[in-house]
Coordinates of C-alpha atoms in Angstrom, one line a residue:
X1 CA 71.1 -87.7 59.2
X2 CA 71.9 -91.4 59.1
X3 CA 71.8 -93.4 62.3
X4 CA 75.2 -94.2 63.8
X5 CA 75.3 -97.4 65.9
X6 CA 78.0 -97.3 68.6
X7 CA 81.0 -99.6 68.4
X8 CA 80.2 -100.3 72.0
X9 CA 77.5 -102.5 70.6
X10 CA 80.1 -105.2 69.8
X11 CA 81.4 -105.4 73.5
X12 CA 78.7 -107.9 74.4
X13 CA 80.5 -110.7 72.4
X14 CA 83.8 -111.6 73.9
X15 CA 84.6 -113.8 70.9
X16 CA 83.1 -111.4 68.3
X17 CA 84.7 -109.2 65.7
X18 CA 85.4 -106.3 68.0
X19 CA 85.1 -107.4 71.6
X20 CA 86.6 -104.3 73.1
X21 CA 84.5 -101.9 71.1
X22 CA 87.6 -100.3 69.6
X23 CA 86.7 -97.3 67.5
X24 CA 89.8 -97.9 65.3
X25 CA 88.1 -101.0 63.9
X26 CA 85.9 -100.6 60.8
X27 CA 85.0 -104.2 59.8
X28 CA 85.7 -105.2 56.2
X29 CA 84.5 -108.6 55.1
X30 CA 84.2 -110.8 52.0
X31 CA 81.4 -113.2 51.2
X32 CA 81.8 -117.0 51.4
X33 CA 85.5 -117.9 50.8
X34 CA 87.7 -120.9 51.3
X35 CA 90.8 -119.9 53.3
X36 CA 92.6 -123.0 52.0
X37 CA 92.1 -122.0 48.4
X38 CA 94.9 -120.5 46.4
X39 CA 95.1 -117.4 44.1
X40 CA 98.3 -116.0 42.7
X41 CA 100.3 -118.6 44.7
X42 CA 98.9 -117.5 48.1
X43 CA 96.2 -119.1 50.3
X44 CA 93.1 -117.0 50.5
X45 CA 93.2 -116.9 54.3
X46 CA 96.4 -114.8 53.9
X47 CA 95.7 -113.0 50.7
X48 CA 92.5 -111.3 51.9
X49 CA 94.0 -109.8 55.1
X50 CA 96.9 -108.6 53.0
X51 CA 94.5 -106.2 51.2
X52 CA 92.6 -105.2 54.3
X53 CA 89.8 -107.7 54.4
X54 CA 89.5 -108.7 58.0
X55 CA 86.8 -111.4 58.0
X56 CA 85.0 -113.9 55.8
X57 CA 81.3 -114.1 55.9
X58 CA 80.5 -117.9 55.7
X59 CA 82.7 -120.9 55.1
X60 CA 81.6 -123.2 52.3
X61 CA 79.2 -125.8 53.6
X62 CA 79.9 -129.2 52.0
X63 CA 81.7 -132.5 52.6
X64 CA 85.1 -130.6 52.4
X65 CA 84.3 -128.3 55.3
X66 CA 87.0 -129.9 57.4
X67 CA 89.6 -128.9 54.8
X68 CA 88.4 -125.3 55.0
X69 CA 88.6 -125.4 58.8
X70 CA 92.2 -126.7 58.4
X71 CA 92.9 -123.8 56.1
X72 CA 91.4 -121.4 58.6
X73 CA 93.7 -122.8 61.3
X74 CA 96.8 -122.6 59.1
X75 CA 96.3 -119.0 57.9
X76 CA 94.8 -117.7 61.2
X77 CA 92.1 -115.8 59.3
X78 CA 88.8 -115.0 61.0
X79 CA 85.3 -115.9 59.8
X80 CA 81.6 -116.2 60.5
X81 CA 80.7 -119.9 60.1
X82 CA 77.3 -121.5 59.5
X83 CA 75.0 -121.6 62.5
X84 CA 74.8 -125.3 62.2
X85 CA 78.5 -125.4 63.2
X86 CA 78.1 -124.0 66.7
X87 CA 79.1 -127.3 68.4
X88 CA 82.2 -127.6 66.3
X89 CA 83.2 -124.0 67.1
X90 CA 82.7 -124.5 70.9
X91 CA 84.8 -127.7 70.7
X92 CA 87.6 -126.0 68.9
X93 CA 88.9 -124.0 71.9
X94 CA 92.4 -123.8 70.6
X95 CA 91.2 -121.7 67.7
X96 CA 88.5 -119.7 69.3
X97 CA 89.7 -116.4 67.9
X98 CA 89.2 -117.6 64.3
X99 CA 85.4 -117.8 64.7
X100 CA 83.8 -114.4 65.2
X101 CA 80.2 -115.2 64.6
X102 CA 77.5 -117.3 62.9
X103 CA 75.9 -116.9 59.5
X104 CA 72.3 -117.9 60.1
X105 CA 71.0 -117.6 56.6
X106 CA 71.5 -116.0 53.2
X107 CA 68.5 -114.2 51.6
X108 CA 65.8 -116.0 53.6
X109 CA 63.3 -113.4 52.5
X110 CA 63.8 -114.5 48.9
X111 CA 64.8 -118.2 49.2
X112 CA 61.8 -119.1 51.2
X113 CA 60.2 -119.5 47.7
X114 CA 62.9 -121.0 45.5
X115 CA 62.1 -122.8 42.3
X116 CA 58.4 -122.3 43.0
X117 CA 58.8 -124.4 46.2
X118 CA 57.9 -123.0 49.5
X119 CA 60.5 -123.4 52.3
X120 CA 58.9 -122.9 55.7
X121 CA 62.2 -123.0 57.4
X122 CA 63.0 -119.6 55.8
X123 CA 59.9 -117.9 57.2
X124 CA 60.7 -115.0 59.7
X125 CA 59.6 -116.9 62.8
X126 CA 61.7 -119.9 61.8
X127 CA 64.8 -117.8 61.2
X128 CA 64.4 -116.1 64.6
X129 CA 64.1 -119.6 66.1
X130 CA 67.3 -120.7 64.4
X131 CA 69.1 -117.6 65.5
X132 CA 67.9 -117.8 69.1
X133 CA 69.0 -121.5 69.3
X134 CA 72.5 -120.4 68.2
X135 CA 72.5 -117.5 70.6
X136 CA 71.5 -119.8 73.5
X137 CA 74.3 -122.2 72.7
X138 CA 77.0 -119.6 72.2
X139 CA 76.2 -116.1 73.5
X140 CA 79.8 -115.0 73.0
X141 CA 79.5 -114.5 69.2
X142 CA 77.0 -112.5 67.1
X143 CA 74.5 -113.7 64.5
X144 CA 74.8 -112.5 60.9
X145 CA 72.1 -112.5 58.2
X146 CA 72.3 -111.3 54.7
X147 CA 69.0 -110.4 53.0
X148 CA 67.8 -109.9 49.4
X149 CA 66.4 -107.0 47.5
X150 CA 63.0 -108.0 48.9
X151 CA 64.1 -106.4 52.2
X152 CA 66.8 -104.1 51.0
X153 CA 65.2 -102.0 48.3
X154 CA 62.3 -99.5 48.4
X155 CA 60.2 -101.6 46.1
X156 CA 61.0 -105.0 47.7
X157 CA 57.4 -105.6 48.8
X158 CA 56.5 -106.2 45.2
X159 CA 58.5 -109.4 45.0
X160 CA 57.9 -110.7 48.5
X161 CA 55.6 -113.7 49.0
X162 CA 54.2 -116.1 51.6
X163 CA 53.7 -113.3 54.1
X164 CA 53.6 -114.5 57.7
X165 CA 52.2 -111.3 59.4
X166 CA 52.6 -108.3 57.1
X167 CA 55.4 -107.3 54.8
X168 CA 56.6 -104.6 57.3
X169 CA 56.3 -107.0 60.3
X170 CA 58.0 -109.8 58.5
X171 CA 61.0 -107.5 57.6
X172 CA 61.3 -106.4 61.3
X173 CA 61.1 -110.0 62.5
X174 CA 63.7 -111.1 60.0
X175 CA 66.1 -108.4 61.1
X176 CA 65.6 -109.2 64.8
X177 CA 67.3 -112.6 64.1
X178 CA 70.5 -110.7 63.0
X179 CA 72.9 -109.0 65.4
X180 CA 74.6 -107.7 62.3
X181 CA 72.8 -107.5 58.9
X182 CA 73.3 -106.7 55.2
X183 CA 71.3 -107.0 52.0
X184 CA 72.6 -107.5 48.5
X185 CA 71.6 -105.4 45.6
X186 CA 74.2 -105.0 42.8
X187 CA 73.3 -101.5 41.7
X188 CA 76.1 -101.1 39.1
X189 CA 75.7 -104.5 37.4
X190 CA 72.1 -105.5 37.7
X191 CA 71.1 -106.9 34.3
X192 CA 67.6 -105.5 34.3
X193 CA 68.4 -101.9 35.3
X194 CA 69.7 -100.7 32.0
X195 CA 70.3 -97.0 32.1
X196 CA 69.3 -96.6 35.8
X197 CA 72.4 -98.4 37.2
X198 CA 74.4 -96.3 39.7
X199 CA 76.0 -96.1 43.1
X200 CA 73.0 -94.4 44.6
X201 CA 71.2 -97.8 44.9
X202 CA 73.8 -99.0 47.5
X203 CA 72.9 -96.2 49.8
X204 CA 69.2 -96.8 49.3
X205 CA 69.7 -100.3 50.6
X206 CA 71.2 -99.0 53.9
X207 CA 68.3 -96.4 54.2
X208 CA 65.7 -99.1 53.6
X209 CA 67.3 -101.6 56.0
X210 CA 67.3 -99.0 58.7
X211 CA 63.5 -98.9 58.6
X212 CA 63.4 -102.6 59.5
X213 CA 66.5 -103.0 61.7
X214 CA 66.3 -99.8 63.8
X215 CA 69.0 -97.2 64.6
X216 CA 71.3 -99.3 66.8
X217 CA 72.1 -102.3 64.7
X218 CA 75.3 -102.5 62.5
X219 CA 74.4 -102.7 58.8
X220 CA 77.2 -103.5 56.3
X221 CA 77.3 -102.3 52.8
X222 CA 77.3 -105.2 50.2
X223 CA 79.3 -104.4 47.1
X224 CA 80.2 -106.7 44.2
X225 CA 83.8 -107.0 42.8
X226 CA 83.1 -108.8 39.5
X227 CA 80.2 -110.0 37.5
X228 CA 77.6 -111.2 40.0
X229 CA 74.9 -112.2 37.5
X230 CA 75.1 -114.4 34.4
X231 CA 74.0 -111.3 32.5
X232 CA 74.6 -107.6 33.1
X233 CA 77.9 -105.8 33.4
X234 CA 81.2 -106.2 35.3
X235 CA 81.9 -103.6 37.9
X236 CA 84.9 -101.4 37.4
X237 CA 87.2 -99.9 40.0
X238 CA 85.7 -96.4 40.0
X239 CA 82.2 -97.9 40.3
X240 CA 83.3 -100.1 43.2
X241 CA 84.8 -97.2 45.1
X242 CA 81.7 -95.0 44.5
X243 CA 79.4 -97.8 45.8
X244 CA 81.5 -98.5 48.9
X245 CA 81.4 -94.8 49.9
X246 CA 77.8 -94.5 49.0
X247 CA 76.9 -97.1 51.6
X248 CA 79.2 -95.3 54.2
X249 CA 77.6 -91.9 53.5
X250 CA 74.2 -93.5 54.1
X251 CA 75.3 -95.0 57.4
X252 CA 76.9 -98.4 56.7
X253 CA 79.1 -99.4 59.6
X254 CA 81.1 -102.0 57.7
X255 CA 81.6 -103.4 54.2
X256 CA 81.1 -106.9 52.7
X257 CA 82.5 -107.6 49.3
X258 CA 80.8 -110.1 47.0
X259 CA 83.7 -111.6 45.0
X260 CA 81.8 -114.3 43.1
X261 CA 81.4 -114.0 39.3
X262 CA 79.1 -115.9 37.0
X263 CA 79.4 -115.7 33.2
X264 CA 77.1 -116.3 30.3
X265 CA 79.0 -119.4 29.2
X266 CA 78.2 -121.1 32.6
X267 CA 81.7 -120.6 34.1
X268 CA 82.4 -118.7 37.3
X269 CA 85.0 -117.7 39.8
X270 CA 84.7 -117.0 43.5
X271 CA 87.6 -114.6 44.3
X272 CA 87.3 -111.8 41.8
X273 CA 88.8 -109.4 44.2
X274 CA 92.1 -111.2 43.8
X275 CA 91.9 -112.3 40.1
X276 CA 91.3 -108.8 38.7
X277 CA 94.5 -106.7 39.3
X278 CA 92.8 -103.3 39.0
X279 CA 90.1 -104.4 41.4
X280 CA 92.7 -105.8 43.9
X281 CA 94.6 -102.5 43.9
X282 CA 91.4 -100.4 44.3
X283 CA 90.0 -102.6 47.1
X284 CA 93.3 -102.4 48.9
X285 CA 93.3 -98.6 48.6
X286 CA 89.7 -98.1 49.6
X287 CA 90.1 -100.5 52.6
X288 CA 93.2 -98.6 53.7
X289 CA 91.4 -95.3 53.6
X290 CA 88.4 -96.7 55.5
X291 CA 90.7 -98.0 58.2
X292 CA 92.6 -94.8 58.5
X293 CA 89.3 -93.0 59.0
X294 CA 87.8 -95.6 61.3
X295 CA 87.7 -93.4 64.5
X296 CA 85.9 -90.8 62.4
X297 CA 83.5 -93.2 60.8
X298 CA 82.7 -94.8 64.1
X299 CA 82.0 -91.5 65.8
X300 CA 78.3 -90.5 66.2
X301 CA 76.7 -88.7 63.3
X302 CA 75.6 -85.2 64.3
X303 CA 73.2 -82.6 63.0
X304 CA 74.6 -79.2 62.1
X305 CA 75.8 -79.6 58.5
X306 CA 73.8 -79.3 55.3
X307 CA 74.9 -79.7 51.7
X308 CA 73.5 -78.5 48.4
X309 CA 74.7 -78.4 44.8
X310 CA 74.5 -75.8 42.1
X311 CA 72.7 -78.2 39.7
X312 CA 70.3 -80.0 42.0
X313 CA 72.2 -83.3 42.3
X314 CA 71.8 -84.6 45.8
X315 CA 74.8 -84.5 48.2
X316 CA 75.1 -87.0 51.0
X317 CA 76.9 -85.7 54.1
X318 CA 78.1 -86.9 57.5
X319 CA 79.2 -84.6 60.3
X320 CA 81.4 -85.8 63.2
X321 CA 82.8 -83.9 66.2
X322 CA 85.6 -86.1 67.7
X323 CA 86.4 -83.5 70.3
X324 CA 82.9 -83.6 71.7
X325 CA 83.1 -87.3 72.1
X326 CA 86.7 -87.4 73.3
X327 CA 87.9 -89.4 70.4
X328 CA 91.4 -89.3 69.0
X329 CA 92.0 -86.2 66.8
X330 CA 89.9 -83.6 68.7
X331 CA 88.6 -82.1 65.5
X332 CA 85.4 -81.7 63.5
X333 CA 85.0 -83.7 60.3
X334 CA 82.6 -83.5 57.3
X335 CA 82.4 -86.3 54.7
X336 CA 80.5 -85.5 51.6
X337 CA 79.7 -87.3 48.3
X338 CA 77.8 -86.2 45.3
X339 CA 75.0 -88.7 45.1
X340 CA 72.7 -90.0 42.3
X341 CA 69.0 -90.5 41.5
X342 CA 67.0 -92.6 39.1
X343 CA 67.1 -89.7 36.7
X344 CA 70.8 -89.1 37.2
X345 CA 72.0 -92.6 38.2
X346 CA 75.7 -91.8 37.4
X347 CA 75.6 -88.6 39.4
X348 CA 76.9 -85.3 38.1
X349 CA 79.8 -83.0 38.6
X350 CA 78.7 -80.1 40.8
X351 CA 79.8 -77.1 42.9
X352 CA 78.7 -78.0 46.4
X353 CA 78.0 -75.6 49.3
X354 CA 78.3 -77.1 52.8
X355 CA 77.1 -75.2 55.8
X356 CA 79.3 -76.0 58.8
X357 CA 79.3 -74.9 62.5
X358 CA 82.3 -72.6 62.2
X359 CA 81.9 -69.0 60.9
X360 CA 85.4 -68.7 59.4
X361 CA 88.7 -70.5 59.1
X362 CA 90.3 -73.1 57.0
X363 CA 89.4 -76.8 56.4
X364 CA 92.0 -79.4 55.4
X365 CA 90.8 -81.7 52.6
X366 CA 92.1 -85.0 53.9
X367 CA 94.3 -87.0 51.5
X368 CA 94.2 -84.3 48.9
X369 CA 97.1 -82.0 49.9
X370 CA 95.0 -78.9 49.9
X371 CA 92.8 -76.7 52.0
X372 CA 89.6 -74.8 51.5
X373 CA 88.4 -71.6 53.2
X374 CA 85.4 -71.5 55.5
X375 CA 83.6 -68.2 54.9
X376 CA 80.3 -67.2 56.6
X377 CA 79.9 -70.7 57.9
X378 CA 80.2 -72.2 54.4
X379 CA 82.6 -74.4 52.5
X380 CA 82.3 -74.3 48.7
X381 CA 84.1 -77.0 46.7
X382 CA 83.9 -78.8 43.4
X383 CA 83.0 -82.4 43.1
X384 CA 83.1 -84.9 40.3
X385 CA 80.3 -87.5 39.9
X386 CA 80.1 -89.6 43.1
X387 CA 83.3 -88.0 44.3
X388 CA 84.0 -88.0 48.1
X389 CA 85.7 -85.2 49.9
X390 CA 86.7 -85.4 53.6
X391 CA 87.2 -82.2 55.5
X392 CA 88.8 -81.6 58.9
X393 CA 88.7 -78.3 60.7

């Protein structure tokens, strides 16, 4: 059963992304955008909220930062800014709501050795020092860190170097600098994965991060929307949707989209969510469904439900009882997804049996205009590869 951090966690930051701990908020973010930029005739600071992307993680750091800040003011979007900008944030009291937190570093576990040059300012203790300095200056907003596959994958220790204490202790120290954390691993488009690419890798990242970050910290799924390497594949809408849900079924408490694309000819783009119409439509639909289910997703995960398939493909499952926790809806919910493995990275269609804490009755399959019977404490249903069903009873 995945850990389920409480939304009350956010209450400690009066200027953070969810200061009231509202269970109807499921945070959806995009990585490193310029709100003053334009795609399809609309400034990004308006275009992203229009498809359900609430926050930007990072605001480009260069000599044009002031223009991005002006774009932020004009569009009234909300972002995490670089930790070096804490004084500018505190001075900008007229736009306090537009700054929801601080991005302390990106991939410090990897970039501390970049181009064969050691960067001691990326060591775990140095990152904690940087985060604590920001927290001391502005305790009203959380710190955010994104990590690399060195932290986020089961074999990350293999690539990690310049150990400060031990691999395990370094990972825990790194995550202590983050009030909210993520790790990027592009499981559908990685150029060196060949036939093992699949959505299961995104859930593995959340599982692995939990070991280092503990049960109470929000962890966000990190999913690409284009071509994140200069080699490899370009993610398609079905793959994107399967990846997002795989992180959620493994306990992600928010989503961060990576919209940058890099191509073999040296060109790139930074807003592939908006430049690929099929992706734009799918992201909007996925975001809308996540938001509609936010009170369910934010409710505690409970034991009492198991899942098995007729062909051995794993099935990831979450069980929520909103009535028990006095949430809106007063019902029991089960979310399930046929998962994948390295041997079956694209998952498989399966007939799935779910054991539920109700001996008989009927479950509504949410958003599918159908019901399924509950017989002898079981729901039996058909799933496609990486398909998600949501049951309410």
